[in-house]
PDB file of C-alpha atoms in Angstrom:
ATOM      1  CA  UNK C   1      86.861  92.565 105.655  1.00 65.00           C
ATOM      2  CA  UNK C   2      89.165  89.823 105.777  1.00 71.00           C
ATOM      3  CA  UNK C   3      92.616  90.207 108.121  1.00 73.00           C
ATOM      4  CA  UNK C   4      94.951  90.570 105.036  1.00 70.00           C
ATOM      5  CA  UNK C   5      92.888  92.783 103.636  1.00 73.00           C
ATOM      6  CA  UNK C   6      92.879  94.993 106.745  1.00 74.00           C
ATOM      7  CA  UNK C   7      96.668  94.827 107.384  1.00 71.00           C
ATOM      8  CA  UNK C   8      97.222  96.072 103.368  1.00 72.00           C
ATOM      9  CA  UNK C   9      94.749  98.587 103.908  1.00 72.00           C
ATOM     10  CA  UNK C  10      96.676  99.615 107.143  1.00 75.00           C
ATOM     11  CA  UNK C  11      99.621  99.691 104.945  1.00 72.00           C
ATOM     12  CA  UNK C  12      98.952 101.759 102.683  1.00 70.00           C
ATOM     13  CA  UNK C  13      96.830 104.187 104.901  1.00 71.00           C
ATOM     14  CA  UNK C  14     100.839 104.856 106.015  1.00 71.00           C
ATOM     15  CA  UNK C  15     102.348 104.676 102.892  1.00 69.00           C
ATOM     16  CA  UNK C  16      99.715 106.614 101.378  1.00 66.00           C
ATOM     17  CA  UNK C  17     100.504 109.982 103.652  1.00 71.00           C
ATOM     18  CA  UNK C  18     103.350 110.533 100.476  1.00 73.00           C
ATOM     19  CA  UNK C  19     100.858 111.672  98.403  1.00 76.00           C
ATOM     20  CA  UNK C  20      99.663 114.319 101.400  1.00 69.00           C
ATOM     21  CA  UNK C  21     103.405 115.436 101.506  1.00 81.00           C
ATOM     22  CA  UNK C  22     103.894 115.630  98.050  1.00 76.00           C
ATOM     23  CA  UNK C  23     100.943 117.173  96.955  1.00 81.00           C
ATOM     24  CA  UNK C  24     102.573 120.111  94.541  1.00 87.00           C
ATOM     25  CA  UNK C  25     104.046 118.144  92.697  1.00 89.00           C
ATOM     26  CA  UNK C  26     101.567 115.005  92.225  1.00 87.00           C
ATOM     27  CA  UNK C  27      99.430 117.870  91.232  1.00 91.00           C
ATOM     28  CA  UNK C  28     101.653 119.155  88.578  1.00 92.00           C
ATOM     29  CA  UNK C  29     102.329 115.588  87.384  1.00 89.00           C
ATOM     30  CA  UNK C  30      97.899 115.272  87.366  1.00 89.00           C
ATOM     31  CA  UNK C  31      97.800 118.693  85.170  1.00 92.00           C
ATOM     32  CA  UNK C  32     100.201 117.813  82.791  1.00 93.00           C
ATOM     33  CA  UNK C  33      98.770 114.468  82.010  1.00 93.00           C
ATOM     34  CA  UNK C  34     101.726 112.588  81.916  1.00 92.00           C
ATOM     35  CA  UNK C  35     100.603 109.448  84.064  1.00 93.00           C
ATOM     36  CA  UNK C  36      98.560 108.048  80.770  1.00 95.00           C
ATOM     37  CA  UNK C  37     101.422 106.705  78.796  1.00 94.00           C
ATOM     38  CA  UNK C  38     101.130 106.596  75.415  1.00 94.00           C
ATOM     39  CA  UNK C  39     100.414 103.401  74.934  1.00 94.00           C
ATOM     40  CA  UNK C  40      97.028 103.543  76.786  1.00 97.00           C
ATOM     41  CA  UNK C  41      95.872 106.694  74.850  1.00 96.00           C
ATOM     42  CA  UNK C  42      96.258 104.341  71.864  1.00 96.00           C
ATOM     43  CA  UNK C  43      94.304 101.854  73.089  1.00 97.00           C
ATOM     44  CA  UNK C  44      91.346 103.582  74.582  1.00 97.00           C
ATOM     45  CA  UNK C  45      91.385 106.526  71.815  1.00 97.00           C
ATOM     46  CA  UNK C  46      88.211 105.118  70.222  1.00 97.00           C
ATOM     47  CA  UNK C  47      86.228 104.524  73.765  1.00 98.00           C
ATOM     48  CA  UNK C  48      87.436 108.107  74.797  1.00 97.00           C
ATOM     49  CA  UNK C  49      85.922 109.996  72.119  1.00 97.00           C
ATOM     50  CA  UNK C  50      82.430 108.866  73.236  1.00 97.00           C
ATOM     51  CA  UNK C  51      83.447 111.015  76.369  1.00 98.00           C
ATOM     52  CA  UNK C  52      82.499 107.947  78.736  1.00 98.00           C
ATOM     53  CA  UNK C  53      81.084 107.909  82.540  1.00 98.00           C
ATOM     54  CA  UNK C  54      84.465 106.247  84.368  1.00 98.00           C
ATOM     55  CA  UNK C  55      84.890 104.747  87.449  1.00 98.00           C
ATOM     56  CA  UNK C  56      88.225 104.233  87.999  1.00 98.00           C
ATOM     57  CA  UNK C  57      88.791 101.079  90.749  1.00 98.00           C
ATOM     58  CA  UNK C  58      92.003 101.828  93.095  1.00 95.00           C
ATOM     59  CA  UNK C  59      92.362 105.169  91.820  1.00 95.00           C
ATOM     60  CA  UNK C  60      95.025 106.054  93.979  1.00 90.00           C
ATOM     61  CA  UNK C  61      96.803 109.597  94.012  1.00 91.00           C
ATOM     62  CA  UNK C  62      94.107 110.190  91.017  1.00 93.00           C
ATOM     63  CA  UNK C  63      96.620 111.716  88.358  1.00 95.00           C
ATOM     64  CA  UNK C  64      95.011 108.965  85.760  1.00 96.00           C
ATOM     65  CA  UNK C  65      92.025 110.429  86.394  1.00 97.00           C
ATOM     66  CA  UNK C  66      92.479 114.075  85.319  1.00 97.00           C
ATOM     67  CA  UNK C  67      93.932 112.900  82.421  1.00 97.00           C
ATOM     68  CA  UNK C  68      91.304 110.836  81.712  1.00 98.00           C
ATOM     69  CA  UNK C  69      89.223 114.134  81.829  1.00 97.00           C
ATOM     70  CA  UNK C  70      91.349 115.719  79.662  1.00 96.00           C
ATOM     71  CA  UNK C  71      91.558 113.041  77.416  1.00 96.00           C
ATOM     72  CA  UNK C  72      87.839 113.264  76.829  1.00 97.00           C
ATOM     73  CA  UNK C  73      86.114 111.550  79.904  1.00 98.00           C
ATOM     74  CA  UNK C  74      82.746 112.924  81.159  1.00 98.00           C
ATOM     75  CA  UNK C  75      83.471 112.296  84.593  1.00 98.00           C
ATOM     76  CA  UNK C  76      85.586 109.971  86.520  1.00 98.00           C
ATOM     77  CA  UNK C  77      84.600 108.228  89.958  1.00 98.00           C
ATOM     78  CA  UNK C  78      87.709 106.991  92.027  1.00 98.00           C
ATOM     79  CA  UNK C  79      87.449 104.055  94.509  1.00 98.00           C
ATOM     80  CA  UNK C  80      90.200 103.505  96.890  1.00 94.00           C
ATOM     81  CA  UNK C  81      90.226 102.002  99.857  1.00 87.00           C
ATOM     82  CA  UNK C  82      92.742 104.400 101.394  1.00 88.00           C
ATOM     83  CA  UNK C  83      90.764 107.485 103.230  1.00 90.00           C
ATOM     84  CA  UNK C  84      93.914 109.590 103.252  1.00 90.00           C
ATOM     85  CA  UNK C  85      94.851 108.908  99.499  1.00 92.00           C
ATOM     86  CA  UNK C  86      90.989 109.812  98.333  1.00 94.00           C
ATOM     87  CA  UNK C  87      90.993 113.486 100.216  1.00 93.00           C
ATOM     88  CA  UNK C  88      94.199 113.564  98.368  1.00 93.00           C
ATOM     89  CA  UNK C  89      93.053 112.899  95.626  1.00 94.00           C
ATOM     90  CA  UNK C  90      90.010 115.196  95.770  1.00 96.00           C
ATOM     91  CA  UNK C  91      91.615 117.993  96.940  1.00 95.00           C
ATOM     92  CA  UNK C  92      93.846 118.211  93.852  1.00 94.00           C
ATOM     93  CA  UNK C  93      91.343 117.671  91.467  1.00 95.00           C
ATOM     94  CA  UNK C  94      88.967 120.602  92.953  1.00 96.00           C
ATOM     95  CA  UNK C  95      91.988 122.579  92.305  1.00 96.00           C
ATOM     96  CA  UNK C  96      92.400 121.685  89.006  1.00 96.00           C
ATOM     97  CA  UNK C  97      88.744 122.159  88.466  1.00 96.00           C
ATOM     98  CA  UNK C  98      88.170 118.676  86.764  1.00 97.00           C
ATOM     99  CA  UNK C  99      84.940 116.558  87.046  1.00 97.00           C
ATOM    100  CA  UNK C 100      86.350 113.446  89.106  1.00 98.00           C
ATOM    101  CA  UNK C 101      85.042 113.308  92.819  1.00 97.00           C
ATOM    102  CA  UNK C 102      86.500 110.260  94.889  1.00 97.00           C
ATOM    103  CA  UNK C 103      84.762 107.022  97.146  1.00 97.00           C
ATOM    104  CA  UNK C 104      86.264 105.109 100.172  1.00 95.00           C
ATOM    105  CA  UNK C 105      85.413 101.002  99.264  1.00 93.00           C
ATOM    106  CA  UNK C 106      87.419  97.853  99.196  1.00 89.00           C
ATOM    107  CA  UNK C 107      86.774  95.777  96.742  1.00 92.00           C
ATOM    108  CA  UNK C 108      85.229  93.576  95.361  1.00 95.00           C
ATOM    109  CA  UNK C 109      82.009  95.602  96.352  1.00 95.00           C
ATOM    110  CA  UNK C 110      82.614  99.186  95.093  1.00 96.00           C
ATOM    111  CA  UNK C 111      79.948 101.582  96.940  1.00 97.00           C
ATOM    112  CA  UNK C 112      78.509 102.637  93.376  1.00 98.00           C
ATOM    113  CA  UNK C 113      75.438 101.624  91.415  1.00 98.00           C
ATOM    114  CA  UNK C 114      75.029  98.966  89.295  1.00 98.00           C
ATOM    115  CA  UNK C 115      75.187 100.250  85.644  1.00 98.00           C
ATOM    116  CA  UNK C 116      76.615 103.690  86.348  1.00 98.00           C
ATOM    117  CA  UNK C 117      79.811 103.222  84.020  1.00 98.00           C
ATOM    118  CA  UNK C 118      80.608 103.538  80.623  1.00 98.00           C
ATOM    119  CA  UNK C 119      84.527 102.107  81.309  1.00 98.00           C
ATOM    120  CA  UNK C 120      85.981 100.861  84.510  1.00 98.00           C
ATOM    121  CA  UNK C 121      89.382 102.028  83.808  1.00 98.00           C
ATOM    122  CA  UNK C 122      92.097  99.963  86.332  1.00 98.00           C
ATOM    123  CA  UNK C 123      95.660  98.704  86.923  1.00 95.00           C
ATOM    124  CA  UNK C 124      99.152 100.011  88.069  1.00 94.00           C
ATOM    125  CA  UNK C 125      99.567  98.183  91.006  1.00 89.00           C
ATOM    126  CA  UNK C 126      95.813  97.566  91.320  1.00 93.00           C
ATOM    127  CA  UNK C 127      95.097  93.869  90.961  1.00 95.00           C
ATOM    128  CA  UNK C 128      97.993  92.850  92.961  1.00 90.00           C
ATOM    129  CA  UNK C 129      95.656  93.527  96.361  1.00 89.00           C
ATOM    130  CA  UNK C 130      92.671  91.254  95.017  1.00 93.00           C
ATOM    131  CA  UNK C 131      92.046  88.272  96.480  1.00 91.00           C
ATOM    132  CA  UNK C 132      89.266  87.057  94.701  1.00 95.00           C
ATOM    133  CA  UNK C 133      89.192  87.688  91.213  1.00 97.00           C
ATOM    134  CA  UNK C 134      86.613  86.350  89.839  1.00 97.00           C
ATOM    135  CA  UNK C 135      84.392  88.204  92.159  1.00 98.00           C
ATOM    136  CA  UNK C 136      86.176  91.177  91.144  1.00 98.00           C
ATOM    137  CA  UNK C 137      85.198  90.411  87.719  1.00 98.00           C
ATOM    138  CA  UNK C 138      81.695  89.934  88.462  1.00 98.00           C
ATOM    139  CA  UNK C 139      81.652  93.436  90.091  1.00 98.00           C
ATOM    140  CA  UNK C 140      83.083  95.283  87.228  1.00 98.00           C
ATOM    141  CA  UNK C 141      80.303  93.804  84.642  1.00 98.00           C
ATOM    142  CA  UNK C 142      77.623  94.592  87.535  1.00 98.00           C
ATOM    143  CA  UNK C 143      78.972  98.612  87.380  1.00 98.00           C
ATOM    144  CA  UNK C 144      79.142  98.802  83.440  1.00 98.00           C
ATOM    145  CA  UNK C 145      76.862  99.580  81.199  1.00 97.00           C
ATOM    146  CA  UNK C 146      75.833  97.054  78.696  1.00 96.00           C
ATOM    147  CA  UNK C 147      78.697  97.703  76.078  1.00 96.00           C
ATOM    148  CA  UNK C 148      80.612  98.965  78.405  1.00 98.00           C
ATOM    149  CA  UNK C 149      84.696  98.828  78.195  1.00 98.00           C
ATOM    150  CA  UNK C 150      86.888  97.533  80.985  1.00 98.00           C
ATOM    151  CA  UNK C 151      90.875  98.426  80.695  1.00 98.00           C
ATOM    152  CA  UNK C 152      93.385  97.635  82.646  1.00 98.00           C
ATOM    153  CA  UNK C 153      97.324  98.356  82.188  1.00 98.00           C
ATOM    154  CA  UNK C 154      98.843  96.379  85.018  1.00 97.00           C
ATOM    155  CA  UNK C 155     102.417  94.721  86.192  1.00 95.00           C
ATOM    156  CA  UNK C 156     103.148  91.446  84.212  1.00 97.00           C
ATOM    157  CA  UNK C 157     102.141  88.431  86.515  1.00 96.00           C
ATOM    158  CA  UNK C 158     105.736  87.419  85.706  1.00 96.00           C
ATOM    159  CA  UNK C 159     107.661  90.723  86.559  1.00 95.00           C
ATOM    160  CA  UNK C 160     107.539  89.741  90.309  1.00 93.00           C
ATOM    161  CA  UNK C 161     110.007  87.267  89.530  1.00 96.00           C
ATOM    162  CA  UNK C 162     112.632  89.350  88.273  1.00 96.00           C
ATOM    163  CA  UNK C 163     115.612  90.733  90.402  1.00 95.00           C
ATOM    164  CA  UNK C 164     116.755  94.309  90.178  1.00 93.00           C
ATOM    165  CA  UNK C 165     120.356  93.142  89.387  1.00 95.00           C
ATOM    166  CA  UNK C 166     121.687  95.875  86.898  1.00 95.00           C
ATOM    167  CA  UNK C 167     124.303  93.573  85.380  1.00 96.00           C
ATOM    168  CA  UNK C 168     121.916  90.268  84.287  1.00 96.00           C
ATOM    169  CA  UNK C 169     118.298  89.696  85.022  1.00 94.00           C
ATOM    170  CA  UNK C 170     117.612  86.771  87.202  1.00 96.00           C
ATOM    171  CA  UNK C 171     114.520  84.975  89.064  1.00 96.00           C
ATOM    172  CA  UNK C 172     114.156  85.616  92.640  1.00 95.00           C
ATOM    173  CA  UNK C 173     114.855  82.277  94.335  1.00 95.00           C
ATOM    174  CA  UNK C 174     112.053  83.535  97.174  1.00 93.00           C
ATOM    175  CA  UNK C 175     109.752  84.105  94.554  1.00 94.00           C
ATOM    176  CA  UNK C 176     107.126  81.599  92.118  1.00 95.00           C
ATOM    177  CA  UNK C 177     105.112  82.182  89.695  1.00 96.00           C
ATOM    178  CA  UNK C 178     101.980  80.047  90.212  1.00 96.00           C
ATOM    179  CA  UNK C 179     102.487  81.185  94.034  1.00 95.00           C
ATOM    180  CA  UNK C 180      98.881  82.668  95.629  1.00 94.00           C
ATOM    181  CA  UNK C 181     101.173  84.764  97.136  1.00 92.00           C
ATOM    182  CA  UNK C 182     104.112  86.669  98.376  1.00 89.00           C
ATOM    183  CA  UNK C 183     105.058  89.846 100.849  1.00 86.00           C
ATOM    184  CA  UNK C 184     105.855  93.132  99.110  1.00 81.00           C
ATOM    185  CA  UNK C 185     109.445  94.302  99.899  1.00 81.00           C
ATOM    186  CA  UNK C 186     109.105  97.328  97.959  1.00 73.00           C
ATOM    187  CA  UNK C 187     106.408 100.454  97.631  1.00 63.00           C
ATOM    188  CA  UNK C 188     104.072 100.026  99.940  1.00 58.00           C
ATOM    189  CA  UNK C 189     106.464  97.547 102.292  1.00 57.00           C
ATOM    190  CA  UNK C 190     104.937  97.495 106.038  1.00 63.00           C
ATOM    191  CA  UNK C 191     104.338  93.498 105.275  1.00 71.00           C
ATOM    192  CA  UNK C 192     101.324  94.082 102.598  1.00 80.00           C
ATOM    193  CA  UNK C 193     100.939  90.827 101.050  1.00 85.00           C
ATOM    194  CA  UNK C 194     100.413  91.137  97.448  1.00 88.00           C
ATOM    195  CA  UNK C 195      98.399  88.673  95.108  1.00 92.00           C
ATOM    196  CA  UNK C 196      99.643  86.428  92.374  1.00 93.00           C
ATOM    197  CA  UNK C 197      97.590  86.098  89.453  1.00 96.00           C
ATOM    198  CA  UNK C 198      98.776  84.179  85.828  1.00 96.00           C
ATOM    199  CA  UNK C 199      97.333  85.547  82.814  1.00 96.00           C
ATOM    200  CA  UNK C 200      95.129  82.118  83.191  1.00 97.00           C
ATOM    201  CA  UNK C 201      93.777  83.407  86.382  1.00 96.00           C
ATOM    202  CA  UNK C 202      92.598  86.755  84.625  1.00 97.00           C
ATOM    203  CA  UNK C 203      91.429  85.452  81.569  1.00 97.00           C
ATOM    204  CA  UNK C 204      89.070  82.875  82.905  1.00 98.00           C
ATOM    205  CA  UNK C 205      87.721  85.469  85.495  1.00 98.00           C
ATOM    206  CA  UNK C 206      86.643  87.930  82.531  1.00 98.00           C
ATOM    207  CA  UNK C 207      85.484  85.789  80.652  1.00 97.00           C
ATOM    208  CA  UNK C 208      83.559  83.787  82.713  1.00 97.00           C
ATOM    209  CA  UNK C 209      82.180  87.185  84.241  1.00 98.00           C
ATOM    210  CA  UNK C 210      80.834  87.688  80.401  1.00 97.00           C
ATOM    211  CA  UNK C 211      83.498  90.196  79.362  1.00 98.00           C
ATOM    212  CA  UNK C 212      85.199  89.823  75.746  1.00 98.00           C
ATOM    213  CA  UNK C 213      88.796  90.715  75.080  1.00 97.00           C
ATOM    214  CA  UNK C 214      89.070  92.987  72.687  1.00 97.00           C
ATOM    215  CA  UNK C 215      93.090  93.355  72.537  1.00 97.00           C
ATOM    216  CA  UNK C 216      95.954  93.025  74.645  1.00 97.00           C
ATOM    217  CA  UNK C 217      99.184  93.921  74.742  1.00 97.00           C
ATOM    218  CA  UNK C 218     102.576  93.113  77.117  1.00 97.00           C
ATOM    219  CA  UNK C 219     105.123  95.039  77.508  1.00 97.00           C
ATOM    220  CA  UNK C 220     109.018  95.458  78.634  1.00 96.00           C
ATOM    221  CA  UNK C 221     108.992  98.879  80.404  1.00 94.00           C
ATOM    222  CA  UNK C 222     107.409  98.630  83.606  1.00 93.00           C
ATOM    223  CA  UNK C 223     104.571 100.940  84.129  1.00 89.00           C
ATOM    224  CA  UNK C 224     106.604 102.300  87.528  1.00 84.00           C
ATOM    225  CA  UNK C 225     110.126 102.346  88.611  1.00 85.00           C
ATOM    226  CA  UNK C 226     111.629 102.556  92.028  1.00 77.00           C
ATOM    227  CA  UNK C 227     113.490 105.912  92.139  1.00 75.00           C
ATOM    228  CA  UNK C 228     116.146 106.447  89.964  1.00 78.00           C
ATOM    229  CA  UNK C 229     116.788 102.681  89.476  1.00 84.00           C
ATOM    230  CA  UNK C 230     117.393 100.795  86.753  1.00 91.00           C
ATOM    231  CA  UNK C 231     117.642  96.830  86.459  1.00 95.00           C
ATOM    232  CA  UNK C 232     118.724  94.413  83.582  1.00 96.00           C
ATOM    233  CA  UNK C 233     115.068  93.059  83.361  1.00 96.00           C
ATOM    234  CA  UNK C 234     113.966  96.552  81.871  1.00 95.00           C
ATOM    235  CA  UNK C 235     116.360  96.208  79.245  1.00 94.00           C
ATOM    236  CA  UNK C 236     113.881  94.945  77.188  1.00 95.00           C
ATOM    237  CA  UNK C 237     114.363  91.094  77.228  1.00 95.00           C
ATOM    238  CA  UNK C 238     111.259  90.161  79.550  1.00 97.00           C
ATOM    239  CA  UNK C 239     107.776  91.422  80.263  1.00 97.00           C
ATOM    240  CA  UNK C 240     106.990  93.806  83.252  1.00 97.00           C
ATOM    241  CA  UNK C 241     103.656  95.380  82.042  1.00 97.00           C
ATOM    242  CA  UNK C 242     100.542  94.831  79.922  1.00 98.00           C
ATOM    243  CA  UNK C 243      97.474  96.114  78.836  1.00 98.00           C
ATOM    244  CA  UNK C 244      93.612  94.899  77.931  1.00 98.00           C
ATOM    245  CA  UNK C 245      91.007  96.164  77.042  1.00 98.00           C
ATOM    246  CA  UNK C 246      87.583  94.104  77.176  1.00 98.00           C
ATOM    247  CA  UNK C 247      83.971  95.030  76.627  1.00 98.00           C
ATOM    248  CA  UNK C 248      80.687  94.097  78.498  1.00 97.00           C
ATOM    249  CA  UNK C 249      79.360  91.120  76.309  1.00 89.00           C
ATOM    250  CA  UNK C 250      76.364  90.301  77.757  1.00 72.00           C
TER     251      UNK C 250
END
């Protein structure tokens, strides 16, 4: 494991003790199954129905993945690379009774067979901690089965440009878009570094990995907002989140 790699996993070891201390009610958000917006329900309707094997890469607090369940999963298999978030994680879905059980890997690399999925099911603050992704890529086609879907519904490459300014939205003079780079100064903080990738950079990495697009969408409401705030580049004007969905095509 890389240096960077170690410091963001330090980073959100720390940050990730939130989802210890709010456990109640991250489990009532898990069994209501509001964390799958609407718009991803849409787009993986069709691939749900088939009640697909998931494995769900930087599952986080896990409330995706009950309502993945309850959307018509089989099973879902987290990987996180926080221990404290995955005991988190698997504590509340024993409680809830739902088929997900959870896996400590960084990734690229995830600790599971090859083959073993149906639909690696990703995003929301995911692919901003991936160095490499075309090896990331490559490691989602080597865990799906053939056919298998991949979806992601992530932050807009652009929306880390934006300011939070409520009156006008502006670009962050600290902040470019074809940048490898830059430090987080918000959820998780503690110095993580997160990753800069253009819809180029993702594109090419599917594809090349043999994975087909089968739709994608962008979006103005940004899949997470910082407390009760509310900036000018929500409003509607600019991008903040999308979604794909791709299939195994080879």
């Amino acid at each position: 494991m890389d240096s960077r790699t170690r410091a963001n996993r330090q980073a959100w070891e720390i940050a990730s003790q939130k989802y210890v201390r709010e456990h109640a009610d991250i489990r009532a958000v898990a069994a209501s199954g509001a964390s799958l917006l609407d718009t991803e329900r849409a787009l993986l309707r069709d691939v749900l129905r088939t009640s697909p094997q998931v494995v769900h890469l930087q599952s986080g607090n896990g409330t995706d993945d009950v309502a993945l369940v309850r959307a018509g999963a089989g099973s879902v298999v987290g990987v996180d690379y926080s221990a404290v978030t995955v005991r988190a994680a698997q504590r509340r879905a024993v409680e809830l009774g739902v088929a997900c059980r959870y896996v400590v890997g960084a990734l690229p690399g995830a600790p599971l067979a090859d083959g073993c999925a149906d639909l690696v099911y990703t995003g929301k603050g995911a692919l901003i901690w991936i160095t490499d992704l075309a090896a990331w890529a490559r490691d989602v086609v080597r865990l799906l089965r053939p056919a298998g879907h991949l979806f992601i519904h992530e932050e807009h490459p652009a929306a880390p440009l934006w300011t939070w300014d409520a009156d006008e939205p502006r670009i962050r003079p600290d902040r470019d878009y074809f940048a490898a780079s830059h430090v987080n100064d918000s959820f998780p903080a503690e110095g993580a570094v997160q990753q800069q990738h253009t819809f180029g950079d993702l594109v090419t990495a599917l594809s090349a990995a043999g994975l087909h697009i089968l739709r994608m969408r962008e979006y103005a409401e940004p899949f997470w907002r910082m407390g009760d705030l509310d900036a000018a580049a929500w409003a509607g004007r600019l991008p903040n989140a999308y979604a794909l969905l791709a299939v195994r095509a080879r």
